[in-house]
Short mmCIF file of C-alpha atoms in Angstrom, two decimals:
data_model
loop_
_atom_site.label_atom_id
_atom_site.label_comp_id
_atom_site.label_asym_id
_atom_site.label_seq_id
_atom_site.Cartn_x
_atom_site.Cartn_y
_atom_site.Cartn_z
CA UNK A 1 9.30 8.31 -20.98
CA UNK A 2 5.86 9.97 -21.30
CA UNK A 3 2.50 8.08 -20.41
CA UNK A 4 0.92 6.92 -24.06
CA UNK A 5 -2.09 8.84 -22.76
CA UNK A 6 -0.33 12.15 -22.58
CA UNK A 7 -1.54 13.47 -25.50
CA UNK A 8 -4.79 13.73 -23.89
CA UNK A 9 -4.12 15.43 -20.99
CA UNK A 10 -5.91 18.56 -20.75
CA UNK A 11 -3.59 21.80 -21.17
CA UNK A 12 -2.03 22.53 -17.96
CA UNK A 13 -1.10 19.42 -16.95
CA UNK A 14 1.72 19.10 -14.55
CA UNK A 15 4.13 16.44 -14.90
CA UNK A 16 7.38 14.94 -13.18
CA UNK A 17 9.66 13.28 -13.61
CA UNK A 18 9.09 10.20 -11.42
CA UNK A 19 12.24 7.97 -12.38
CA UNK A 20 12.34 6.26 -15.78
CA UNK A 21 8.84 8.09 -16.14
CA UNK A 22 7.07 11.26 -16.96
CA UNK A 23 4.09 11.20 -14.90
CA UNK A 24 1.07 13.74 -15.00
CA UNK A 25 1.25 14.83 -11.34
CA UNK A 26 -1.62 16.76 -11.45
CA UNK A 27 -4.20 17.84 -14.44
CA UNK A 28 -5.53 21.00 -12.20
CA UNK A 29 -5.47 21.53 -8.90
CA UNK A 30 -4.22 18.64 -6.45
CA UNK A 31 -6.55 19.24 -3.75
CA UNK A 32 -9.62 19.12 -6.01
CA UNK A 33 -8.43 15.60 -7.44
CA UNK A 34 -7.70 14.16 -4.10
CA UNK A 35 -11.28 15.26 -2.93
CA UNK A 36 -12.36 13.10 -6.11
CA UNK A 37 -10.48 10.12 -5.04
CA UNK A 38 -11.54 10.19 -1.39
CA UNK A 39 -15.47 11.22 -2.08
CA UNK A 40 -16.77 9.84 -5.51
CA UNK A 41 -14.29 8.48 -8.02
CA UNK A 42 -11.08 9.12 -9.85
CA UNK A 43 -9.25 7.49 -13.03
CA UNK A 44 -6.07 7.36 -12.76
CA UNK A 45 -3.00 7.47 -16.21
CA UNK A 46 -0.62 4.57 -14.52
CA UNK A 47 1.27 4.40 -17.50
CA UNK A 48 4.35 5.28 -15.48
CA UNK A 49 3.92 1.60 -14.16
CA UNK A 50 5.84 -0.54 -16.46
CA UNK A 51 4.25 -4.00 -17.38
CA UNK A 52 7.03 -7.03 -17.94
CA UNK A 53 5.72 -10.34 -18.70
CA UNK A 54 8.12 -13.43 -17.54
CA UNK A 55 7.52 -16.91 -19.43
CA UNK A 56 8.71 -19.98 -20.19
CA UNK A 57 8.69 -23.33 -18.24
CA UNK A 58 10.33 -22.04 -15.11
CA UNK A 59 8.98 -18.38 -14.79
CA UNK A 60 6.99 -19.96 -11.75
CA UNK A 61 9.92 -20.82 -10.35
CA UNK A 62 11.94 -17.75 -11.32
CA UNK A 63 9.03 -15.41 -10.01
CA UNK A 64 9.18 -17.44 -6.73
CA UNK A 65 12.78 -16.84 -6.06
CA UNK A 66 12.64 -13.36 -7.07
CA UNK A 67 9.12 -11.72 -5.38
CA UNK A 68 8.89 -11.89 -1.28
CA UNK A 69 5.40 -13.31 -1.18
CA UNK A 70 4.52 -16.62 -2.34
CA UNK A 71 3.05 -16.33 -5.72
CA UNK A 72 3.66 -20.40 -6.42
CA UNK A 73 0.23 -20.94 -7.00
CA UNK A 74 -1.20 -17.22 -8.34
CA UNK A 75 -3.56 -18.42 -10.95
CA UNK A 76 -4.59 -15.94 -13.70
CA UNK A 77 -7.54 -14.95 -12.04
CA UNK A 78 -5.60 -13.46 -9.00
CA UNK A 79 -3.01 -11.09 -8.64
CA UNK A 80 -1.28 -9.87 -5.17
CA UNK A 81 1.54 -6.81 -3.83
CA UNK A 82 4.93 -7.73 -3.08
CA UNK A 83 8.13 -6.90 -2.48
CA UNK A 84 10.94 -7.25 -4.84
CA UNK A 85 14.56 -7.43 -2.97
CA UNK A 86 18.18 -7.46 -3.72
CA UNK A 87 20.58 -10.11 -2.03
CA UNK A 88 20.97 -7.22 1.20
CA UNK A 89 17.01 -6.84 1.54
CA UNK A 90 17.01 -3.38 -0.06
CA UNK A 91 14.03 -2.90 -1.42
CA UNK A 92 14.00 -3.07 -5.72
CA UNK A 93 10.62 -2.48 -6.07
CA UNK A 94 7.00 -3.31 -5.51
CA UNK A 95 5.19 -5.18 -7.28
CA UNK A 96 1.95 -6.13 -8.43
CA UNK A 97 1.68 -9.97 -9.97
CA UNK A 98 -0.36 -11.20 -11.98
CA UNK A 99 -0.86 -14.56 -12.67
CA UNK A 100 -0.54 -15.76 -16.37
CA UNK A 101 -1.70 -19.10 -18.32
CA UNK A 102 1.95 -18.78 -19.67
CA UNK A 103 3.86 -17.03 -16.59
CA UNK A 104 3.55 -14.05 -14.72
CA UNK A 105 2.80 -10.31 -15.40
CA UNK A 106 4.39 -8.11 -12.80
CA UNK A 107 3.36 -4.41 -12.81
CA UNK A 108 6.21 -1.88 -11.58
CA UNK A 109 5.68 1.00 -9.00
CA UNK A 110 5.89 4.25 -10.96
CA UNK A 111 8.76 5.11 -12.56
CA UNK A 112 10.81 1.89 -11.42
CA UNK A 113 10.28 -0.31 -14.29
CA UNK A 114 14.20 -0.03 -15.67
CA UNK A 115 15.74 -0.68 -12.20
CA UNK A 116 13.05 -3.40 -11.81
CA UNK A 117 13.76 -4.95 -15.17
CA UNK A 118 17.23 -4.51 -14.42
CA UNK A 119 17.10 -6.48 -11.66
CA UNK A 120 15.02 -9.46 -13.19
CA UNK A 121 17.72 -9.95 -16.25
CA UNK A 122 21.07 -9.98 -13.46
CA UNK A 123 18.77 -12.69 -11.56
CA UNK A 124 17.76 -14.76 -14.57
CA UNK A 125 19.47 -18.13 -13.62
CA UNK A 126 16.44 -20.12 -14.90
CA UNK A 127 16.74 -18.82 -18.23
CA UNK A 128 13.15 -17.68 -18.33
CA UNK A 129 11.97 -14.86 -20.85
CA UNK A 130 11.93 -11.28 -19.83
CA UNK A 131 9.52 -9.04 -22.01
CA UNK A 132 8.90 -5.47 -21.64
CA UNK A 133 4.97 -5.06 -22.37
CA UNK A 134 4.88 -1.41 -21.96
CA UNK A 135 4.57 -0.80 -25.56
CA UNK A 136 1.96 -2.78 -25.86
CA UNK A 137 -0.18 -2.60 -22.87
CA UNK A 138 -1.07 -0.06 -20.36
CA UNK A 139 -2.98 0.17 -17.00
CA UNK A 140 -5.48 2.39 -16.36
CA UNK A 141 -7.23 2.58 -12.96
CA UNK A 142 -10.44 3.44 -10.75
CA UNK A 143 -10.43 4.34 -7.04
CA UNK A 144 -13.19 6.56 -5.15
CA UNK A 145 -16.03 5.21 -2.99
CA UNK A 146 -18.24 5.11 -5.98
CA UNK A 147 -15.39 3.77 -8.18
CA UNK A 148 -17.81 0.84 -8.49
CA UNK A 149 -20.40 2.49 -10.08
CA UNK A 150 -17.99 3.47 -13.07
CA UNK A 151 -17.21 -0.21 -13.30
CA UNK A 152 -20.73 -0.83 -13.78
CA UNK A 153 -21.63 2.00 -16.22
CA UNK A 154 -18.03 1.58 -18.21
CA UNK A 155 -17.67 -2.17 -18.76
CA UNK A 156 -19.98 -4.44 -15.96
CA UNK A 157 -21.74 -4.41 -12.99
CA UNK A 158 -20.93 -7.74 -11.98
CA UNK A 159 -17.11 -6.80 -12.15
CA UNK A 160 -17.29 -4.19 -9.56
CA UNK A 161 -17.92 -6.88 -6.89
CA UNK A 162 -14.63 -9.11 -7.12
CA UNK A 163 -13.12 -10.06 -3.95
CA UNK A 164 -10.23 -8.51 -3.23
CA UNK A 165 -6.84 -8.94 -5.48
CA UNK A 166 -9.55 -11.13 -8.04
CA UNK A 167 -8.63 -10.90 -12.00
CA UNK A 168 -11.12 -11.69 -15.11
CA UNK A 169 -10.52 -11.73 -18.72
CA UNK A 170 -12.88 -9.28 -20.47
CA UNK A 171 -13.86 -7.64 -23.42
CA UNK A 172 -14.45 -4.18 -23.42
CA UNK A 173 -15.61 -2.27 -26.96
CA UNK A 174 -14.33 -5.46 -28.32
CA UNK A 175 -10.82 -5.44 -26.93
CA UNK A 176 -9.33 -8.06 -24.74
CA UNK A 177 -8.23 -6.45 -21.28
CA UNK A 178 -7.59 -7.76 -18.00
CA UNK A 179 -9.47 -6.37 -14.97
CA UNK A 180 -8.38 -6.70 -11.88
CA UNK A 181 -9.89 -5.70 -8.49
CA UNK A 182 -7.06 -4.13 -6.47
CA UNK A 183 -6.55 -0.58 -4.60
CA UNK A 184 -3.48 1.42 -3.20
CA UNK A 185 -5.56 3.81 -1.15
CA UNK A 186 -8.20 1.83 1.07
CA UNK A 187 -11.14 2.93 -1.49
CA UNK A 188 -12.49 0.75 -3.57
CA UNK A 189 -10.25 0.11 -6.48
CA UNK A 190 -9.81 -1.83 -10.00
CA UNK A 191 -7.39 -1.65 -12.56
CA UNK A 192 -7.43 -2.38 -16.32
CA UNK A 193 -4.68 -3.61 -18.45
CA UNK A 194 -5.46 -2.69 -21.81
CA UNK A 195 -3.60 -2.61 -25.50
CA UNK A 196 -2.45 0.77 -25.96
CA UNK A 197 -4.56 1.35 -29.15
CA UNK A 198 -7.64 0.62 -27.08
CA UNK A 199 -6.76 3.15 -24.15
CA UNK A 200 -7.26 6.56 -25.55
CA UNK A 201 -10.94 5.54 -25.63
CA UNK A 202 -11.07 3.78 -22.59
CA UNK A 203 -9.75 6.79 -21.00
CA UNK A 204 -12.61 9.36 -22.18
CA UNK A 205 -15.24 7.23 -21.47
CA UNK A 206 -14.19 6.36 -18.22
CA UNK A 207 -13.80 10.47 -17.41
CA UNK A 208 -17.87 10.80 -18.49
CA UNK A 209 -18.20 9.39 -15.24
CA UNK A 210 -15.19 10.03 -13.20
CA UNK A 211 -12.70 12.77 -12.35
CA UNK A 212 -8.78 12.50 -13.59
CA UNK A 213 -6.58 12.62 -10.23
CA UNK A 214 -2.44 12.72 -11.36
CA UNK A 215 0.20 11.28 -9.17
CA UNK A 216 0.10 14.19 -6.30
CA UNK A 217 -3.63 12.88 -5.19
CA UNK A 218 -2.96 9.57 -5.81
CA UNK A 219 0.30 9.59 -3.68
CA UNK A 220 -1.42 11.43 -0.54
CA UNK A 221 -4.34 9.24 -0.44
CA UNK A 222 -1.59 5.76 -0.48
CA UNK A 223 -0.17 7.91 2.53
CA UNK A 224 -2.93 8.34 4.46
CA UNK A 225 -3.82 4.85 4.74
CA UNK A 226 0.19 4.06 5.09
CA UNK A 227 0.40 2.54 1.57
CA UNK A 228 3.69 2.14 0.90
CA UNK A 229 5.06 4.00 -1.66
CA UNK A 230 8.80 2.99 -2.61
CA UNK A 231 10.06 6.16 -4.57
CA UNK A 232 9.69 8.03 -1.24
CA UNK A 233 10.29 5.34 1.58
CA UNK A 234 12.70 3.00 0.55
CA UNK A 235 15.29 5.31 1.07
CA UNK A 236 19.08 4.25 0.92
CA UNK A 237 20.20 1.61 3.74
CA UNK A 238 16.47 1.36 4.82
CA UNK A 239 15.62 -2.35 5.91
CA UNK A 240 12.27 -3.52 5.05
CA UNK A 241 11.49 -3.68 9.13
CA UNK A 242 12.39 -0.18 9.13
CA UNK A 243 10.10 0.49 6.61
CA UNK A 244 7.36 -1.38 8.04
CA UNK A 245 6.54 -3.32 4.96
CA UNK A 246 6.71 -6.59 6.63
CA UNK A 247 3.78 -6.81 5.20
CA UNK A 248 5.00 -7.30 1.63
CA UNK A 249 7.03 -9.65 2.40
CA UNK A 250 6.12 -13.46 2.99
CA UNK A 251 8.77 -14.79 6.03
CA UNK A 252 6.93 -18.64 5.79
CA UNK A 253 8.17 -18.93 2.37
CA UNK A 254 11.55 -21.36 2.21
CA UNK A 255 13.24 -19.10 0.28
CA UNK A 256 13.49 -15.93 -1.86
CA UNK A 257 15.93 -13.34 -2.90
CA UNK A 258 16.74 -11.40 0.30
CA UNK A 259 14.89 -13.41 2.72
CA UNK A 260 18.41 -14.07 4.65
CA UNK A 261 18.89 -10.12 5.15
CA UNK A 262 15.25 -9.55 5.82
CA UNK A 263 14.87 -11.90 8.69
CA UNK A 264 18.44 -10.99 10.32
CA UNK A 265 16.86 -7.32 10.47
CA UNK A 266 13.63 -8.75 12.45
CA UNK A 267 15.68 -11.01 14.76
CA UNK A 268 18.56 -8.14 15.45
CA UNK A 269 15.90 -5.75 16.64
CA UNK A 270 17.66 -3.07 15.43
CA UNK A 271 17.47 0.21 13.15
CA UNK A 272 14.64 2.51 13.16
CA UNK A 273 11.08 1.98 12.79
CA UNK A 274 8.44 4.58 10.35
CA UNK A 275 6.06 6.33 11.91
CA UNK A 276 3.29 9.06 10.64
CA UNK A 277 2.92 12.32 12.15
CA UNK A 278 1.19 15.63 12.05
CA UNK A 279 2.14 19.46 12.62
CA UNK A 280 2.30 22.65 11.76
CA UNK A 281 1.63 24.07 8.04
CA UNK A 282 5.14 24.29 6.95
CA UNK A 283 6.25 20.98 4.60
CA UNK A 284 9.33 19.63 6.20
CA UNK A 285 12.09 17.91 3.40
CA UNK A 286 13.26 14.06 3.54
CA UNK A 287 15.87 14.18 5.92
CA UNK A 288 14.67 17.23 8.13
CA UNK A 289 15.64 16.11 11.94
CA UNK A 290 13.56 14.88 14.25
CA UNK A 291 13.71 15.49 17.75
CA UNK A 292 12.37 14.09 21.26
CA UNK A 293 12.96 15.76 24.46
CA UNK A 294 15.23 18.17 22.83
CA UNK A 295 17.21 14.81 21.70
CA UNK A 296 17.90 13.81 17.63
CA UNK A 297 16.24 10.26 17.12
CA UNK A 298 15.52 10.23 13.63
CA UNK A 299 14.63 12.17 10.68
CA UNK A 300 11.53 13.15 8.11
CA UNK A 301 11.46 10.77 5.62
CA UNK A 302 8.70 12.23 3.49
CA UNK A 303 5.74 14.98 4.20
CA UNK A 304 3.24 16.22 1.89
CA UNK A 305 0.16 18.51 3.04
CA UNK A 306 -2.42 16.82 3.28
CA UNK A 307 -6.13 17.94 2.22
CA UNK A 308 -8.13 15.56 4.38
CA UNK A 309 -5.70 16.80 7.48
CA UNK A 310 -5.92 19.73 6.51
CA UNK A 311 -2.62 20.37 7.95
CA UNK A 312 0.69 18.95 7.39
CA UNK A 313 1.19 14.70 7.19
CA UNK A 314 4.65 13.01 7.03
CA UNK A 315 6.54 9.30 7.89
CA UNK A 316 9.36 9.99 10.23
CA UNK A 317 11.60 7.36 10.87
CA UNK A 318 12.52 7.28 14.77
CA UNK A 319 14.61 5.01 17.49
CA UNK A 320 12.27 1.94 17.40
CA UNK A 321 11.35 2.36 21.22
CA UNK A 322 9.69 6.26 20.17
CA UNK A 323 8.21 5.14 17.27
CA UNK A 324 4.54 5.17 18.26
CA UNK A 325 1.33 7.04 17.88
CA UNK A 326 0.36 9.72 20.46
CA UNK A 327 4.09 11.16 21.08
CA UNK A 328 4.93 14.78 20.73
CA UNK A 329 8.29 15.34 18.20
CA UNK A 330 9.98 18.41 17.30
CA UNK A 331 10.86 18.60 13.37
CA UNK A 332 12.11 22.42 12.10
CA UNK A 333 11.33 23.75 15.80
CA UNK A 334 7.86 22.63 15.21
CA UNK A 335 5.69 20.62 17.70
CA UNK A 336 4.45 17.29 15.51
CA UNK A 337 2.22 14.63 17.19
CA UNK A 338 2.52 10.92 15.61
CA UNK A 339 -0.38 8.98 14.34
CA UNK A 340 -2.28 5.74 14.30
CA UNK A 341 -2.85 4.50 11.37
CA UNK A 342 -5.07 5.05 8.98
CA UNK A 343 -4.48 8.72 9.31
CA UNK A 344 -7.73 9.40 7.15
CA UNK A 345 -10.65 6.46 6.93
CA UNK A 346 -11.57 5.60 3.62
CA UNK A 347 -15.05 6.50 3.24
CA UNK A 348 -15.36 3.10 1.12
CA UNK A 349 -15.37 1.29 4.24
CA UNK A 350 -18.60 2.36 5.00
CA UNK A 351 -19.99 2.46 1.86
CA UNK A 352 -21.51 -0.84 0.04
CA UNK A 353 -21.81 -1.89 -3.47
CA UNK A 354 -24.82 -2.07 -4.70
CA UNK B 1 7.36 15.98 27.96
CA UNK B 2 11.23 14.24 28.60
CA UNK B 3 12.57 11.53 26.76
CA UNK B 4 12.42 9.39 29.33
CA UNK B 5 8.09 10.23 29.68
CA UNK B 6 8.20 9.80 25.77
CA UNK B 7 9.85 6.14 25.91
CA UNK B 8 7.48 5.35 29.09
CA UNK B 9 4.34 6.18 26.74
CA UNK B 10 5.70 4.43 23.66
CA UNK B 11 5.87 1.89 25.79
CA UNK B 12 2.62 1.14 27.13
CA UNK B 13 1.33 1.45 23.31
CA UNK B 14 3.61 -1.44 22.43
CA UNK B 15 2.30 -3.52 25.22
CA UNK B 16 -1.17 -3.43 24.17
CA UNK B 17 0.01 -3.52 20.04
CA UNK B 18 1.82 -6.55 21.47
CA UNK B 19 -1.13 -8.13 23.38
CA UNK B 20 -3.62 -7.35 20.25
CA UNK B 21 -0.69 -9.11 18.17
CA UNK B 22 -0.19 -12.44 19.99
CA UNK B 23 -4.39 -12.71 20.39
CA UNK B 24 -4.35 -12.19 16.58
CA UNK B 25 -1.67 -15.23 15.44
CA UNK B 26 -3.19 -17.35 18.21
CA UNK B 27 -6.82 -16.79 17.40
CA UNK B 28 -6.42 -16.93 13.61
CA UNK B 29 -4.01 -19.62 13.98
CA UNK B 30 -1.78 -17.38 11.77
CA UNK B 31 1.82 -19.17 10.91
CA UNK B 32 4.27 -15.72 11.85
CA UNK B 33 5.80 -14.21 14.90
CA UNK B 34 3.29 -11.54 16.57
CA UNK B 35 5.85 -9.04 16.75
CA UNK B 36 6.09 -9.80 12.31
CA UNK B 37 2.45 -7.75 12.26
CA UNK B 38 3.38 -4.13 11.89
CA UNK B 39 1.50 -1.59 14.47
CA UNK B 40 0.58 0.66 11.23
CA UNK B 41 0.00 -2.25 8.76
CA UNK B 42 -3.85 -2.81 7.27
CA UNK B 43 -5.39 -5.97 8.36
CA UNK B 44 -8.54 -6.33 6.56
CA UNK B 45 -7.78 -6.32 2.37
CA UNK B 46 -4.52 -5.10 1.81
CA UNK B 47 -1.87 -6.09 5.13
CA UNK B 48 -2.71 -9.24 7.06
CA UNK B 49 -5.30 -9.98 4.18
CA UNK B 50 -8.35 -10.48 7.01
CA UNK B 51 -11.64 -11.39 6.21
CA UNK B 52 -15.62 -10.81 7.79
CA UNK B 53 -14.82 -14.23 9.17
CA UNK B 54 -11.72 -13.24 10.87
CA UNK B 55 -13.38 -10.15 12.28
CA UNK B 56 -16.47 -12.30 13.64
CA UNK B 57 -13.42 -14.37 15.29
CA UNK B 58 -11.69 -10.99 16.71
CA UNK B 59 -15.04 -9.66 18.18
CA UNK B 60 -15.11 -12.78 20.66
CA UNK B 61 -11.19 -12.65 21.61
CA UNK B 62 -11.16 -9.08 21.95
CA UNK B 63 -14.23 -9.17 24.36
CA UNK B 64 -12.60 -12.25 26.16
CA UNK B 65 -9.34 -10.65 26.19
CA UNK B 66 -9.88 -7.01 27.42
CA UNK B 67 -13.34 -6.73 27.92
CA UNK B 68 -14.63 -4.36 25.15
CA UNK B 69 -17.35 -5.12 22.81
CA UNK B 70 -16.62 -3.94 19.27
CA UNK B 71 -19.65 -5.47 17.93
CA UNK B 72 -21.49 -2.28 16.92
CA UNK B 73 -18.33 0.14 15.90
CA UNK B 74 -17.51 0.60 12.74
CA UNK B 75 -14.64 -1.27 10.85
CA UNK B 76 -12.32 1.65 11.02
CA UNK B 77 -11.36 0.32 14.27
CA UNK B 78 -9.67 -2.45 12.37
CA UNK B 79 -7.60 0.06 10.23
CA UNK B 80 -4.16 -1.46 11.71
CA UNK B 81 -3.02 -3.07 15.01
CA UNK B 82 -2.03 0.62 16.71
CA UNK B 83 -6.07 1.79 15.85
CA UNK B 84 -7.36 -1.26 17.81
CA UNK B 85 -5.08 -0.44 20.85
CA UNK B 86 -7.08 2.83 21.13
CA UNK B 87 -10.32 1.06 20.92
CA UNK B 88 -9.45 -1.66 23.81
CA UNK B 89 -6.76 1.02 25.92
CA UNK B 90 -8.51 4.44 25.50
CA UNK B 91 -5.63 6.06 27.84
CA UNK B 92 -3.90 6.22 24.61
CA UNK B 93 -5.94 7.21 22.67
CA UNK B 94 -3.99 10.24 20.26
CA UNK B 95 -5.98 12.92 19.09
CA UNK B 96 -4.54 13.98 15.61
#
């Protein structure tokens, strides 16, 4: 299914097929959008993120049981990441909520919307309603170090500000859209959900003052600040602690889909643990072996080049006791050093709004 | 290096990851199990969901705890647990 901005995509555009989605992975070169994203500000086509709205008088409760963080009391001017899981802690998808007068609106990871949807409907005990948005609505979204300045010029100052994870209700060019200060890559970052009629012209204004960056840019820059990214690290069999997105997931909470699984990985102790690492120019593939002292403890689980690097940047997943920052690996007879995290520091962090 | 060397220097890492952890949840009064903090995951924002009061609160315990003041670096040092072991146990400090 094709983003309902594709038709303005400049000629050239690159696009993938990211699963239920066709996503623009790059409008011209990747390096020059990532160097967008990390230095002034990019706009981002997230239409491969599918939108489903849950309502009704239990969809509190139903989104409760079914997300890993506690979203009992999300009003609609927040919105927060989780974890979706199945009943073995495998990871469905992640999420962003949003929380709705009349519900919840959860936003899909790119490309997962069916399996996520899919998911929802098996698990509907409560008998809430399940609607599909994406024909209707469609997110758009900001991130750069200046990305706040194209909130100001494109809708309002005062909306570049938000705390963290905060959601208003606005009107931009007359249309209703929700705006939401979020962020997958440790810039500053806002999204808007807007009707699809409205987003054509939502999208060429916002590129007056920022640069398009497709899925390629987007994805390195989650990466180098270890954003998860679920298409490429929730691999088959994978337990959220080997993962490492603990973080996603809310253990204080009495009781959610998965939370049995979840917490019998933590206590066992077992499995592998993720870590990043650095080497060589050549891009190793998901599943390329990793060795230690000429010894096989784990395997690539996904690499990219990276432009800030400048060399090569992948997760490996290792023996938990070897998975930590400052070791020296062997992957495709190539010396790799592992990495603290953030691999690259968001040069938002020492930038102010103003 | 051997695997054995390897382990030993993993090692060391998660000591001071699992010092930096336990000051955290005890400090902040945080309602998980240290070793549930992640050595990669983001702390301020995004991850453990921090905030400039937090980090006023870490300056003191960190100082108290390992004797480093962190007062004038820049937040970067707070980009995950694993990134504050550097700053407080320079011996492992990895260079990319």
């Amino acid at each position: 299914m094709a983003t309902v901005l594709a038709n303005l995509h400049p000629e050239g555009t690159v696009y993938g097929e990211v699963g239920d989605s066709s996503v623009p992975l790059r409008f011209s070169e990747s390096a020059d959008e990532y160097r967008v994203l990390r230095e002034r500000a990019a706009v981002l086509d997230l239409g491969g993120n599918r939108l489903i709205e849950i309502t009704g008088p239990a969809a509190v409760d139903f989104a409760q049981r079914l997300l890993a963080r506690d979203v009992e009391y999300l009003t609609s001017e927040r919105c927060m990441m989780s974890l979706v899981l199945d009943e073995s802690g495998q990871v469905v998808d992640q999420v962003l909520a949003f929380g709705r007068e009349n519900g919840i609106l959860l936003e899909s990871s790119c490309g997962a919307g069916t399996r996520l949807l899919e998911h929802l409907e098996e698990h509907n005990d409560e008998g809430v309603v399940i609607t599909d948005r994406s024909a209707d609505l469609t997110v758009l979204a900001l991130e750069g170090p200046y990305a706040w300045g194209v909130v100001g010029r494109l809708i309002d100052g005062e909306l570049a500000s938000l705390p963290f994870e905060s959601v208003v209700e606005t009107e931009w060019n007359g249309t209703e859209i929700i705006f939401a200060r979020t962020g997958f890559t440790g810039e500053y970052g806002y999204q808007m959900i807007v009707p699809v009629e409205a987003a054509a012209e939502l999208w060429c204004q916002a590129l007056e003052h920022a640069g398009a960056a497709g899925q390629e840019a987007l994805e390195l820059a989650m990466l180098e600040v270890r954003q998860p990214i679920p298409r490429h690290e929730a691999t088959a069999g994978a337990s959220v602690i080997e993962i490492g997105a603990n973080w996603l997931v809310d253990v204080t909470k009495d009781e959610f889909v998965g939370r049995d699984a979840v917490l019998a990985a933590f206590e066992s102790g077992q499995g592998r643990r993720t870590v990043g690492f650095t080497g060589g120019d050549a891009i190793p593939e998901a599943g390329a072996r990793v060795l230690a002292g000429g010894q096989d403890i784990g395997e690539v689980v996904h690499a990219v080049r990276s432009a800030g690097l400048g060399a090569t940047l992948g997760l490996a997943r290792v023996d938990a006791e070897l998975a930590a920052a400052g070791l020296e690996f062997t992957v495709d007879g190539v010396e790799v050093t592992t990495l603290t995290s953030p691999y690259i520091v968001p040069k938002s962090w020492s930038i102010p709004i103003i | 290096m051997t695997l054995d060397q390897l382990r030993a220097k993993a090692a060391e890492r998660r000591q001071t990851c699992t010092q930096i952890k336990k000051m955290i949840v005890s400090r902040l009064d945080l309602e998980i199990e240290p070793d549930w903090i992640t050595d990669d995951q983001p702390l301020f924002g995004r991850g453990l969901e921090l905030d400039s009061l937090d980090v006023l609160e870490l300056y003191v315990a960190i100082e108290a705890e390992f004797g480093v003041a962190l007062y004038d670096s820049e937040m970067a040092v707070f980009g995950s647990v694993s990134r504050l072991a550097d700053e407080v146990n320079p011996a492992l400090r990895a260079t990319p």
